[in-house]
mmCIF file of N, CA and C and ligand atoms in Angstrom:
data_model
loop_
_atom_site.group_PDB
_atom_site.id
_atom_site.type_symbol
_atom_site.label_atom_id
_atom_site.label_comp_id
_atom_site.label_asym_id
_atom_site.label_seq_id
_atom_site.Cartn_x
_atom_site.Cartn_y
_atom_site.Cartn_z
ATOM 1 N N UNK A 1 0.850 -1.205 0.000
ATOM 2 C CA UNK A 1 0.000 0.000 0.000
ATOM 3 C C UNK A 1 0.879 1.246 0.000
ATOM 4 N N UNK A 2 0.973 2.007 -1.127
ATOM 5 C CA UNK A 2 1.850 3.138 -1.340
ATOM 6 C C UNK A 2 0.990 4.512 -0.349
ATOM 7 N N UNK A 3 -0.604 4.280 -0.358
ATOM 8 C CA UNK A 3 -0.731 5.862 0.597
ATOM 9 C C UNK A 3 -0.528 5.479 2.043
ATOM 10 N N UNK A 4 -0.363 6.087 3.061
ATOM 11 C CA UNK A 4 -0.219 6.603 3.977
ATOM 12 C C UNK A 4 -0.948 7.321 4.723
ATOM 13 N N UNK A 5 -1.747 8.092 4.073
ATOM 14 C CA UNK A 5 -2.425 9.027 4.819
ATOM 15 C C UNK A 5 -3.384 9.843 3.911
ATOM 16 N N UNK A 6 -4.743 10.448 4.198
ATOM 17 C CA UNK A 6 -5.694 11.432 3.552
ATOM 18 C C UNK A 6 -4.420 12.719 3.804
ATOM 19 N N UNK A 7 -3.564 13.123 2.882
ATOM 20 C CA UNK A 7 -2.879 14.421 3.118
ATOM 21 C C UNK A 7 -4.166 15.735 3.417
ATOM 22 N N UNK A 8 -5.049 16.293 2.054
ATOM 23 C CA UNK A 8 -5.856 17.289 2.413
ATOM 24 C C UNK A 8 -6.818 16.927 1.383
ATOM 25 N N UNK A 9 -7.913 17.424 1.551
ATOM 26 C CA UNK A 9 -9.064 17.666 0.565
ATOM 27 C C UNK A 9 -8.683 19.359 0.164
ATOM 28 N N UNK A 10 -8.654 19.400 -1.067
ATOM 29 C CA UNK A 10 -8.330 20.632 -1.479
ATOM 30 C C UNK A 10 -10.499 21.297 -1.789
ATOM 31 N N UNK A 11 -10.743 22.535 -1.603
ATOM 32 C CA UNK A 11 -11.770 23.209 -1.592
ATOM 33 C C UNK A 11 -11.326 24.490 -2.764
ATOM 34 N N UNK A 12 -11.916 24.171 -3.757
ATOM 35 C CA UNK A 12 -11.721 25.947 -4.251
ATOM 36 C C UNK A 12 -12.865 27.132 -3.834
ATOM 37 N N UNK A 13 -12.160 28.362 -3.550
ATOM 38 C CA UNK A 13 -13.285 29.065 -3.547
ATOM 39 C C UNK A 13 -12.920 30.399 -3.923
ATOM 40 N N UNK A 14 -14.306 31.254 -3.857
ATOM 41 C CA UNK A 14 -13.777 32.960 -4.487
ATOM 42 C C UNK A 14 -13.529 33.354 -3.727
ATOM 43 N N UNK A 15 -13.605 33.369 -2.312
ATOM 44 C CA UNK A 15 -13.199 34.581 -1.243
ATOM 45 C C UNK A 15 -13.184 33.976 -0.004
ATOM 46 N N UNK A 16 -11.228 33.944 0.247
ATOM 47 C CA UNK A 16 -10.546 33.320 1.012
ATOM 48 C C UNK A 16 -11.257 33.440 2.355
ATOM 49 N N UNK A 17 -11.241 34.546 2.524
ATOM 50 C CA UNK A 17 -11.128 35.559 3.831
ATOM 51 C C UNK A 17 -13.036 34.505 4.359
ATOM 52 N N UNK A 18 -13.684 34.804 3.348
ATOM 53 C CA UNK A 18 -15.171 34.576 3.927
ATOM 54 C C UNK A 18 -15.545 33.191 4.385
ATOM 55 N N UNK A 19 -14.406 32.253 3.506
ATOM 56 C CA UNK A 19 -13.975 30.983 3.428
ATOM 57 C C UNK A 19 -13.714 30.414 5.054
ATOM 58 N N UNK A 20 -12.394 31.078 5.458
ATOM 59 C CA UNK A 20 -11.707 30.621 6.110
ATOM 60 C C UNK A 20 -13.342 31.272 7.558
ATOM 61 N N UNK A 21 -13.608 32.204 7.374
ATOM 62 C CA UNK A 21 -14.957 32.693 8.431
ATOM 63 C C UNK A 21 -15.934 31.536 8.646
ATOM 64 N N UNK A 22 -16.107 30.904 7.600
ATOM 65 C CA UNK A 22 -17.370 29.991 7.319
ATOM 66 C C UNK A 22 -16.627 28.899 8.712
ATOM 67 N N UNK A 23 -15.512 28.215 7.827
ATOM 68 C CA UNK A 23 -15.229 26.906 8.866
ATOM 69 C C UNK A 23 -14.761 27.330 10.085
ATOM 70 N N UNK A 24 -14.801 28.810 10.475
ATOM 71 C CA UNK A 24 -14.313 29.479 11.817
ATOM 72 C C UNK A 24 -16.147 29.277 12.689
ATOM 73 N N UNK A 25 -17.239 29.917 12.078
ATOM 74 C CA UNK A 25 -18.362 29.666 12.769
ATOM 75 C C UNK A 25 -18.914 28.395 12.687
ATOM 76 N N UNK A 26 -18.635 27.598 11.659
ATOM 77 C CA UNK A 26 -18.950 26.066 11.261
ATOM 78 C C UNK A 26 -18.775 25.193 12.165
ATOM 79 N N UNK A 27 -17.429 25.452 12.522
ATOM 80 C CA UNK A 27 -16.763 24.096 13.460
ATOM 81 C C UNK A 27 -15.656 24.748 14.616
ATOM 82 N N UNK A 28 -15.550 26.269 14.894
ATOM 83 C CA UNK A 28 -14.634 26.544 15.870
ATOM 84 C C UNK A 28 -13.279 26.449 15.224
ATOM 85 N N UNK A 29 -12.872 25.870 13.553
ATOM 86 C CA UNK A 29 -11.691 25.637 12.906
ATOM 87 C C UNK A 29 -10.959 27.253 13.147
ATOM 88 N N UNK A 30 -9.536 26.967 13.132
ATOM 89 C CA UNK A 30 -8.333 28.086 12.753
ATOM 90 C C UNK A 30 -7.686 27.688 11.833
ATOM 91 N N UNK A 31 -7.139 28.331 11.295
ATOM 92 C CA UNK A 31 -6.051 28.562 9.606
ATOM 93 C C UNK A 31 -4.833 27.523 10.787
ATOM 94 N N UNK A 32 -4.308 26.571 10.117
ATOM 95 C CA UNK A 32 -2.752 26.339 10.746
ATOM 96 C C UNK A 32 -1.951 26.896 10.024
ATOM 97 N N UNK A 33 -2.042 26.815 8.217
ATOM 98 C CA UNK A 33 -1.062 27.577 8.228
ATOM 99 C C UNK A 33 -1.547 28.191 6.859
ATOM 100 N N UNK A 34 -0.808 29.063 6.237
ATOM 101 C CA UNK A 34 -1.417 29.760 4.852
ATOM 102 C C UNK A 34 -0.076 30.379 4.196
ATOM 103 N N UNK A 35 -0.619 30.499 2.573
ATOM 104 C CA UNK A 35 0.782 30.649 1.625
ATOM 105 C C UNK A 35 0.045 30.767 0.162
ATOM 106 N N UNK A 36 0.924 31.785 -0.664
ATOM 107 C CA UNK A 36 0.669 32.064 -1.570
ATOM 108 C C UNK A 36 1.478 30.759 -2.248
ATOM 109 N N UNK A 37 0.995 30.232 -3.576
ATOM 110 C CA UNK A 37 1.920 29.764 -4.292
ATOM 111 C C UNK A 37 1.532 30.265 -5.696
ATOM 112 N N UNK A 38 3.006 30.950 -5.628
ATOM 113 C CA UNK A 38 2.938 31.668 -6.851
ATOM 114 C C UNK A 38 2.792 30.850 -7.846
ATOM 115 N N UNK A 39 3.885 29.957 -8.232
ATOM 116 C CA UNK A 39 3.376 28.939 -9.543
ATOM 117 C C UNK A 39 2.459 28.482 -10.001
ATOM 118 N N UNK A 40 1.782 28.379 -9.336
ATOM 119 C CA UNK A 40 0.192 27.783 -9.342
ATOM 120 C C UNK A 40 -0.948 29.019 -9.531
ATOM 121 N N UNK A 41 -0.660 29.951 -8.872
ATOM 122 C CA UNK A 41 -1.548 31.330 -8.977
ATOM 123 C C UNK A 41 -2.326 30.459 -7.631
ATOM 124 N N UNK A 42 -2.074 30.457 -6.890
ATOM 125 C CA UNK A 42 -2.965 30.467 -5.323
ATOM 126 C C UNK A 42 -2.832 30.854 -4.155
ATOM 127 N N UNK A 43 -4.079 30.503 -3.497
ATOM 128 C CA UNK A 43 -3.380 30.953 -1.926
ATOM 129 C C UNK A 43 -4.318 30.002 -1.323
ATOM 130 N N UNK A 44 -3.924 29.612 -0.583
ATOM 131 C CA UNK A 44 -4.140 28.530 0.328
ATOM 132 C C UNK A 44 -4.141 28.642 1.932
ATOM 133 N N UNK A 45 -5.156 28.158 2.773
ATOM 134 C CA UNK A 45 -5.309 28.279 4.191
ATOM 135 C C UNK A 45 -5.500 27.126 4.152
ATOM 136 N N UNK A 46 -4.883 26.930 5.315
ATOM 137 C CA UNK A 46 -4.789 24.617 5.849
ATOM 138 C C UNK A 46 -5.429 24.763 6.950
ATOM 139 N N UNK A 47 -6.212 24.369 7.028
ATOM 140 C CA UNK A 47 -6.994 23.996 8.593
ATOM 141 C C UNK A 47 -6.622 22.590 8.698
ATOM 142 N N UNK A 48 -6.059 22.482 10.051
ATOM 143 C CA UNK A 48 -6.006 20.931 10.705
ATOM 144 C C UNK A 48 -6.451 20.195 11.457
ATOM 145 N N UNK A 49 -7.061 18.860 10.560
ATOM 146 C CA UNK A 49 -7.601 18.072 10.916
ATOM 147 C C UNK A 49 -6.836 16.409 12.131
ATOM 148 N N UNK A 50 -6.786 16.272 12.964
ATOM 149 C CA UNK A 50 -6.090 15.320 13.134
ATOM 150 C C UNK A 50 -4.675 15.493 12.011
ATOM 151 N N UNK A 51 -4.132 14.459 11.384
ATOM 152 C CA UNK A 51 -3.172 14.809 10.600
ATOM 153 C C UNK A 51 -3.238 14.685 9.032
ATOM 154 N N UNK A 52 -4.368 15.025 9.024
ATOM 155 C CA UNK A 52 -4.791 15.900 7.814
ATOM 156 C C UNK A 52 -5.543 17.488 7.745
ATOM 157 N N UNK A 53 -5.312 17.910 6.216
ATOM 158 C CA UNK A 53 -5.830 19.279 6.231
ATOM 159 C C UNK A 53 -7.042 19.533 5.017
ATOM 160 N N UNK A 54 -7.727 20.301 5.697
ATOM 161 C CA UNK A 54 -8.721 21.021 4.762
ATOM 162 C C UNK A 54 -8.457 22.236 4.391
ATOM 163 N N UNK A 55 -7.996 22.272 2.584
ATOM 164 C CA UNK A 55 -7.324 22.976 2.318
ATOM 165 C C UNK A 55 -8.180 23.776 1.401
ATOM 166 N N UNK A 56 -8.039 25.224 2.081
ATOM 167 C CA UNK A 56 -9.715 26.375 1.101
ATOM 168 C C UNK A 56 -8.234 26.968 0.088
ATOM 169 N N UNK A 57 -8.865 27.021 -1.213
ATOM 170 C CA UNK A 57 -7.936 27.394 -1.936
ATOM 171 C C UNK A 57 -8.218 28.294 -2.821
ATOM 172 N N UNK A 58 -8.044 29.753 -3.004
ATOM 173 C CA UNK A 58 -8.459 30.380 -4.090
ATOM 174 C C UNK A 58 -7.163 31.333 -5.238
ATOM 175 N N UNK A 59 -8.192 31.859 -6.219
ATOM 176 C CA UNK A 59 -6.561 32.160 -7.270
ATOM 177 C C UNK A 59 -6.627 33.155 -6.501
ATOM 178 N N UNK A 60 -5.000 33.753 -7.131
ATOM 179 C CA UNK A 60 -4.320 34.688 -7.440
ATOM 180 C C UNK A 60 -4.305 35.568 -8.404
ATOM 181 N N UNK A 61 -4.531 34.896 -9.655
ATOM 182 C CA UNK A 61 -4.921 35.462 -10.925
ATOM 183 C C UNK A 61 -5.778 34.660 -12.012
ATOM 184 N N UNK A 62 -6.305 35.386 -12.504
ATOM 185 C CA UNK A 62 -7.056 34.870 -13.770
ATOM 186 C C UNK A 62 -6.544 33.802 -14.586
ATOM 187 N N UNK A 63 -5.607 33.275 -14.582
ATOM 188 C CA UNK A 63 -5.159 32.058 -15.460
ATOM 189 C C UNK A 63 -4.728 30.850 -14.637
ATOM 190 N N UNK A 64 -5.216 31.401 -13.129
ATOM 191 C CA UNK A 64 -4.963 30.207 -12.377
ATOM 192 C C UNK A 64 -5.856 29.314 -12.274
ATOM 193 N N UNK A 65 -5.311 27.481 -12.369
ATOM 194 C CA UNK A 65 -6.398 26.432 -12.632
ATOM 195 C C UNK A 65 -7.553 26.901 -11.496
ATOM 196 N N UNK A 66 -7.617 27.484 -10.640
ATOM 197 C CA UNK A 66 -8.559 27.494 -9.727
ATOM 198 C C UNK A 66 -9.462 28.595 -10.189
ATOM 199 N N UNK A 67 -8.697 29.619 -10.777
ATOM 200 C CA UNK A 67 -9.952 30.668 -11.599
ATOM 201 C C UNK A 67 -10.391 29.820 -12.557
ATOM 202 N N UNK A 68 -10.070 29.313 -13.312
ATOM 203 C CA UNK A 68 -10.526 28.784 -14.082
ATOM 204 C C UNK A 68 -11.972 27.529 -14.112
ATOM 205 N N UNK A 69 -11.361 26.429 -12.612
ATOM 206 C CA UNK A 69 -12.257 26.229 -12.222
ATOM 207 C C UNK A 69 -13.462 26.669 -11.831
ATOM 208 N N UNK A 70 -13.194 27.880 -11.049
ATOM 209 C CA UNK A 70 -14.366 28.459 -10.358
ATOM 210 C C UNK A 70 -14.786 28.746 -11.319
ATOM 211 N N UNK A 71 -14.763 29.265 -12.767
ATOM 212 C CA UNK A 71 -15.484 30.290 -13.917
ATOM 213 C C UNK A 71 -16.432 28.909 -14.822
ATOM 214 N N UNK A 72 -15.801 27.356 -14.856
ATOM 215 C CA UNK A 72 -16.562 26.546 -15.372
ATOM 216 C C UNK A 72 -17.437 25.689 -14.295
ATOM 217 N N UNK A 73 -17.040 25.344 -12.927
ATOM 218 C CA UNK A 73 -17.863 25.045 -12.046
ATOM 219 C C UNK A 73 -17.853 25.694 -10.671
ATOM 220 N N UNK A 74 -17.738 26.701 -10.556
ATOM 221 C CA UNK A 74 -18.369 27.360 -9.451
ATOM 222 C C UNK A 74 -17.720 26.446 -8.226
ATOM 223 N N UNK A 75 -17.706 26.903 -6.795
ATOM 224 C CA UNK A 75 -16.807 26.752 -5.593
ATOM 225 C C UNK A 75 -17.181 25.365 -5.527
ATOM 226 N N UNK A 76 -15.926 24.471 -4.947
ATOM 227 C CA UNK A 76 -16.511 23.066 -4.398
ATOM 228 C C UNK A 76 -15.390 22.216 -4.477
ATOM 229 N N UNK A 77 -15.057 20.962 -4.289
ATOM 230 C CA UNK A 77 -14.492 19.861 -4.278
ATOM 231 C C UNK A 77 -13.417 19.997 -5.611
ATOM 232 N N UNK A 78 -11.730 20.246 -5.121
ATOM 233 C CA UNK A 78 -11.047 20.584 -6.597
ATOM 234 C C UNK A 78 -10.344 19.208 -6.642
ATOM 235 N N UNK A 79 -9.839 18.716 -5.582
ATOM 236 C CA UNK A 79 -8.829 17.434 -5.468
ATOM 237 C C UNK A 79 -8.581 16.919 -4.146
ATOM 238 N N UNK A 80 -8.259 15.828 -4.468
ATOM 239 C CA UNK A 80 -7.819 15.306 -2.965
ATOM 240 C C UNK A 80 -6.090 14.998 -3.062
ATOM 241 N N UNK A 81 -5.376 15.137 -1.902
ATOM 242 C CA UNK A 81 -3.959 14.970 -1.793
ATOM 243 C C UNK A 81 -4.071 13.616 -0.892
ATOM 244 N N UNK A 82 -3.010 12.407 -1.628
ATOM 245 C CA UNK A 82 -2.602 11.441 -0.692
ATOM 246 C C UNK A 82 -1.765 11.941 -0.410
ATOM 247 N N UNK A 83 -1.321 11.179 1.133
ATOM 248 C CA UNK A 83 0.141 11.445 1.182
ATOM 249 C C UNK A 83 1.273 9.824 0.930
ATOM 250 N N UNK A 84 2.212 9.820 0.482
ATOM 251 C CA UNK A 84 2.798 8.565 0.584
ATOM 252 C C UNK A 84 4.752 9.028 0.980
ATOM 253 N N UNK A 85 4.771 7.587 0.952
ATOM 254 C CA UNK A 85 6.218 8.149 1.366
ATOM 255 C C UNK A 85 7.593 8.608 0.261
ATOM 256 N N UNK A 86 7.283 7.940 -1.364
ATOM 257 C CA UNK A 86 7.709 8.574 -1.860
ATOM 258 C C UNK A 86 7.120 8.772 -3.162
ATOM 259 N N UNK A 87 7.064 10.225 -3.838
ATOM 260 C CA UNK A 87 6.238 10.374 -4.397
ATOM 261 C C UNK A 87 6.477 10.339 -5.966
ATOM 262 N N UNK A 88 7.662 9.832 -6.299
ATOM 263 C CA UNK A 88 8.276 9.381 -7.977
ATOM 264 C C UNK A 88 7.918 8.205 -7.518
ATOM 265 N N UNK A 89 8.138 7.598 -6.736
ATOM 266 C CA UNK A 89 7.716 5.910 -6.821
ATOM 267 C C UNK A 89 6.162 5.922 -7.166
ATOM 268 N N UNK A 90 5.345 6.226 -5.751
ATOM 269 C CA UNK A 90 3.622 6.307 -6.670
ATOM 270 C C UNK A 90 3.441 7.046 -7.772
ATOM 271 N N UNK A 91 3.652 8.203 -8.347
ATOM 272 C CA UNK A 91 3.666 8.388 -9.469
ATOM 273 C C UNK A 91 3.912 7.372 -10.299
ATOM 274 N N UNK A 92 5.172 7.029 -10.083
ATOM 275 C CA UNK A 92 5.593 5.745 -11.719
ATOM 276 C C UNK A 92 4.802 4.976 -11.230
ATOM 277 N N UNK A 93 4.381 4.433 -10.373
ATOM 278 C CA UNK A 93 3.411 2.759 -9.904
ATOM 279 C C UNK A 93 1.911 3.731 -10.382
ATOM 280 N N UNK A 94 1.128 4.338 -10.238
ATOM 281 C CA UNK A 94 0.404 4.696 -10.904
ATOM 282 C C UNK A 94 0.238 5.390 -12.422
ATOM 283 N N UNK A 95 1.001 5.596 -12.944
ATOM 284 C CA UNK A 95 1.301 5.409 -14.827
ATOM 285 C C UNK A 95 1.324 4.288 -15.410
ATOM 286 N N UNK A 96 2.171 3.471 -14.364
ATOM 287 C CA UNK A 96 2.488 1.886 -15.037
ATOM 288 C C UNK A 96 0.804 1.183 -14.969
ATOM 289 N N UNK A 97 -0.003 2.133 -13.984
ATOM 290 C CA UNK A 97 -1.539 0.885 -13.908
ATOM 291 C C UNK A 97 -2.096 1.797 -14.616
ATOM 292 N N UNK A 98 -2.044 3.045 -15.890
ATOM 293 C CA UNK A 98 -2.585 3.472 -16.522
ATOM 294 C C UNK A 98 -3.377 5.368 -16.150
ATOM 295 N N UNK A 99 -2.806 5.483 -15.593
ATOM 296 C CA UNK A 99 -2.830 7.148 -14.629
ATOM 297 C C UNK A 99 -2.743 7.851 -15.866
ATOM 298 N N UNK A 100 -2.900 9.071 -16.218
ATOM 299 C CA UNK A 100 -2.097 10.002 -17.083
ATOM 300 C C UNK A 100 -1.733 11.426 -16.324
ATOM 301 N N UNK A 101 0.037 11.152 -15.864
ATOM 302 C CA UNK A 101 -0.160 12.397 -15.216
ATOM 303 C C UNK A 101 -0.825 13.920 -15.640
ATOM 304 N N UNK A 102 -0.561 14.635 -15.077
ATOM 305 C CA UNK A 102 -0.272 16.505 -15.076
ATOM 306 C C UNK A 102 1.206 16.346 -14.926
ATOM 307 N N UNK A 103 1.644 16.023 -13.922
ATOM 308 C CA UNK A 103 3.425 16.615 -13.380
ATOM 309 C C UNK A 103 4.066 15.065 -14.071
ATOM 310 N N UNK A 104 4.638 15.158 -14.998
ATOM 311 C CA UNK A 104 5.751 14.520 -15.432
ATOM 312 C C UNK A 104 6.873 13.856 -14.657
ATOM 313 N N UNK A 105 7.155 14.385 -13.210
ATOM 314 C CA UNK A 105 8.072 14.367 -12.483
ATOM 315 C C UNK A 105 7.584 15.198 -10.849
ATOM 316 N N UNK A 106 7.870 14.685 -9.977
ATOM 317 C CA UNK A 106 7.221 15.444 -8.576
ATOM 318 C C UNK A 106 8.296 16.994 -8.907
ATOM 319 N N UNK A 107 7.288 17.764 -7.766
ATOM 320 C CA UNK A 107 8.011 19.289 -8.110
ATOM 321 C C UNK A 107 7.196 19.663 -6.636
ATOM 322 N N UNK A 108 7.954 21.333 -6.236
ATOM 323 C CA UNK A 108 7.588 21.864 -4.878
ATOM 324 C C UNK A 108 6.164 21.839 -4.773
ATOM 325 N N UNK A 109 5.390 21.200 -3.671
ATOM 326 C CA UNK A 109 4.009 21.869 -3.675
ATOM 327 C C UNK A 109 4.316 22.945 -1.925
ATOM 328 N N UNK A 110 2.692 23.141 -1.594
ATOM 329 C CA UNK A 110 3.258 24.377 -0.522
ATOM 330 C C UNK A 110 3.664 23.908 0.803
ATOM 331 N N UNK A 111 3.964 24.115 1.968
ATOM 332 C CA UNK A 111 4.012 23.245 2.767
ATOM 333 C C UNK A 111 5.552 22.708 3.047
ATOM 334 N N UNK A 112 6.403 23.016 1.942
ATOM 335 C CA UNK A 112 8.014 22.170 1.790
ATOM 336 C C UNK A 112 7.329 21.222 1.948
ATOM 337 N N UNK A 113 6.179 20.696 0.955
ATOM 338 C CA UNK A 113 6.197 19.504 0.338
ATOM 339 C C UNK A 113 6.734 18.986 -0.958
ATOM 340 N N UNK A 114 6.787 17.553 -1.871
ATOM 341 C CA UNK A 114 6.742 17.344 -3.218
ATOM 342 C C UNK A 114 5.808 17.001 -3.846
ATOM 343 N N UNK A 115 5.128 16.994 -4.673
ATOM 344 C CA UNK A 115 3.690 16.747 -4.822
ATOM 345 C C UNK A 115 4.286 16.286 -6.430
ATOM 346 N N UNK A 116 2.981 15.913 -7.377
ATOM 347 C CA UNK A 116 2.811 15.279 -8.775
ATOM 348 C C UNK A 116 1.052 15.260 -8.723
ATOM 349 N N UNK A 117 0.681 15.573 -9.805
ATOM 350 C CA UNK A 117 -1.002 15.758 -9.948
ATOM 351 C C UNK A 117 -1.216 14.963 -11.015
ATOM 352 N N UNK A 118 -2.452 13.710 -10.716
ATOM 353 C CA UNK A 118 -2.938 12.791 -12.032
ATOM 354 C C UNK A 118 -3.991 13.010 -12.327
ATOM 355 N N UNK A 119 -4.399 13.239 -13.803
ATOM 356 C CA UNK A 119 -5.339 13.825 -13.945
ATOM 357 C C UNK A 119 -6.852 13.079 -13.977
ATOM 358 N N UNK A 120 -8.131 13.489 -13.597
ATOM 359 C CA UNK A 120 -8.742 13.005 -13.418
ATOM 360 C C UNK A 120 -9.409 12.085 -14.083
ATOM 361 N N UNK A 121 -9.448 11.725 -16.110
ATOM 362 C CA UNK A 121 -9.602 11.214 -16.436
ATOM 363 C C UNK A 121 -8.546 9.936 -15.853
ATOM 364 N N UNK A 122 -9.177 8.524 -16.390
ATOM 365 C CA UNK A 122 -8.547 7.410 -15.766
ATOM 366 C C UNK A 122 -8.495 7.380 -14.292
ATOM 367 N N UNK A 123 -8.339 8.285 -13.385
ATOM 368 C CA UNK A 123 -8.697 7.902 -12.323
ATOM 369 C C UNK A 123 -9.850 8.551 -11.138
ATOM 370 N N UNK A 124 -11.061 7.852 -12.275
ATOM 371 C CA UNK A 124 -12.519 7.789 -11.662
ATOM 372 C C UNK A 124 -12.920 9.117 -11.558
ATOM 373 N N UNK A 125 -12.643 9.951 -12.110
ATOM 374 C CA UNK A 125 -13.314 11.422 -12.340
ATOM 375 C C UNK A 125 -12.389 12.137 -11.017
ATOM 376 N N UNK A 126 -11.682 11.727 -10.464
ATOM 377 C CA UNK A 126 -11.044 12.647 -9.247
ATOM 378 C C UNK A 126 -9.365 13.130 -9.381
ATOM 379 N N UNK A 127 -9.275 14.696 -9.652
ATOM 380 C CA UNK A 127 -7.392 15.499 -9.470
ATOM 381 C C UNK A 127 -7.066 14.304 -8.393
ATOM 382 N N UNK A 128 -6.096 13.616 -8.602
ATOM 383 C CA UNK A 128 -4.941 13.619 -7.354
ATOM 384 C C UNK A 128 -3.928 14.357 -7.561
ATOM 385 N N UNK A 129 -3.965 14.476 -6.317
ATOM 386 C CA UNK A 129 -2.408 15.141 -5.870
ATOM 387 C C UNK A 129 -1.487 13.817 -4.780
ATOM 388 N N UNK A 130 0.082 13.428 -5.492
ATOM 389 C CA UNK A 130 0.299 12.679 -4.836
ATOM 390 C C UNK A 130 1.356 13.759 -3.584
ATOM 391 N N UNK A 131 0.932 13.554 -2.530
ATOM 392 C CA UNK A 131 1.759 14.301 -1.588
ATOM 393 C C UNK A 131 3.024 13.467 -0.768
ATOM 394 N N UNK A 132 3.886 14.269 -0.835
ATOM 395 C CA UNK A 132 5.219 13.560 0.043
ATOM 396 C C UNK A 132 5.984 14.685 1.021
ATOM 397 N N UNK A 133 5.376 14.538 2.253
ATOM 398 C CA UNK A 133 6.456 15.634 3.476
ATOM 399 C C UNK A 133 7.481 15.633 2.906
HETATM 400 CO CO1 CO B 1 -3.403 20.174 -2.976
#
């Protein structure tokens, strides 16, 4: 078994700030931690769950996959992150059973994590993100 762990449910939405308010009156939640990532065009607040995170994620700019999302389906469910222990190994073990990545090769995600994203065709209509601390 290559995962390890539910890393985060990623959430897109339009407005961080109202976002991060919602799961503040929702459930008593706090931000653990938050970060722009520029490459991506996002910004991101991690609320922590046990040792996983619920991650509200909105763009930065207009050409970011998350604007983009939001402009063809509106706020909601963008991806889920495993976590495993290494993340070129599940990557290649999931290509070899027919995956088609996004990331060619793992690269920085936020967090000083490594991450790789498969795209949702082939695997059951759902983004992964493979995550590695
Ligand atoms: Co993610």
């Amino acid at each position: 078994m290559l995962l390890t762990e539910i890393d985060h449910i990623a959430i897109a939405v339009r407005d961080l700030e109202a976002a991060i308010g919602y799961y503040r009156q929702a459930f008593n939640a706090e931000v653990h931690h938050r970060e722009i990532v520029d490459s991506d065009g996002v910004e991101e607040a991690l609320i922590k769950v046990a040792d996983s995170y619920i991650q509200l994620t909105s763009a930065t700019r207009p050409d970011s996959p998350i604007a983009v999302f939001l402009e063809k389906r509106g706020e909601g469910l963008h991806h889920v992150g495993y976590r495993v222990d290494d993340c070129a190994e599940a990557l290649a073990q999931m290509v070899a059973a027919g995956a088609t990545p996004i990331d060619q090769a793992p690269r920085p995600g936020s967090r000083g994590t490594t991450v790789a994203f498969i795209h949702p065709k082939g695997s059951l209509g759902t983004l992964i993100e493979l995550v590695q601390e």
